[in-house]
């Protein structure tokens, strides 16, 4: 009796196990008869039940180069784990872990076209550095009513060089972040107030500190966005609800400081604006994603906090049911003077995307960056994606 019961239980559990597999391959033609092939395979599983949600994801990044004098290849391993437990109908706890380790050259081409280039971004030809990034967090969520909820989050993060020999160019930073927030949800709107802070140590021997407070308002224009209110600007929703159309506005202040003589204690403003509108299915429809942010962030070169403004944009024009024209870009501006890097860094991309069939897509385009010298690359990208249930 025990064997059949155990088998039935396993089958029931496996029936809730969903999987997703894919591959993104991007071939790039560079200046000077050089080229890259960037491969990003994906394997993900997710188990959902009434009170428990578990997920795991592995999506490494491999870059092959020609000529091999630029370095034969880089491999960056990336993964994430998450577990959510509902303790009672109104209380949940979520633990997450993400990590990446391996080699990269910090080339702007390895970034997403919408990513604002960081201050230590490199050109197409750059030396390889071994890196380590990891973050652990634990979140306690409580719903007091259909409208009022709150959360408390704590964690630990480490980022920087994997090996000590690379510390002079990429310091290693360890931080302990804490955050608390409360959210009030209406039919089309959410209002959130929160506070967050972090204390960190840098391999240079200095420490950093950050304390901030903010308020945010999010408005949903479509049924899909209304269904996801309270979850942040996200793509996860029921496709039957239609395209997402929403906006979010956030403002606050932050106190930054540290033991580094160049890190003066100061009270600075923070602000963020996000707008998302997916292109509807009809021909000639327009979709847009705009994210504007101004806040202090850790400088990867020194480990100290610096004010930084970032703009990320993406525009889609549907030429046919399966054909999109796109234009994307990212801009990063650092008001503080930088000793070895330009204050403004930008990249853009434009081209065409075609969905060959469900789960298979091809795009052709060009990418340009100002670092501040201008570089360009021709790009052909293929994406494959499949999902199912065990």
XYZ file of C-alpha atoms in Angstrom, residues 5 53 57 84 91 97 110 120 143 198 203 212 265:
13
model
C 0.628 5.844 -2.364
C 6.410 27.917 -4.879
C 17.171 28.955 -13.183
C 8.161 31.028 -1.289
C 1.514 35.735 5.680
C 19.637 33.336 -3.997
C 27.846 41.857 -23.647
C 33.795 50.622 -16.046
C -1.481 41.266 4.038
C 22.786 49.085 3.555
C 38.430 45.339 -0.358
C 16.976 56.133 2.203
C 28.389 62.264 3.855
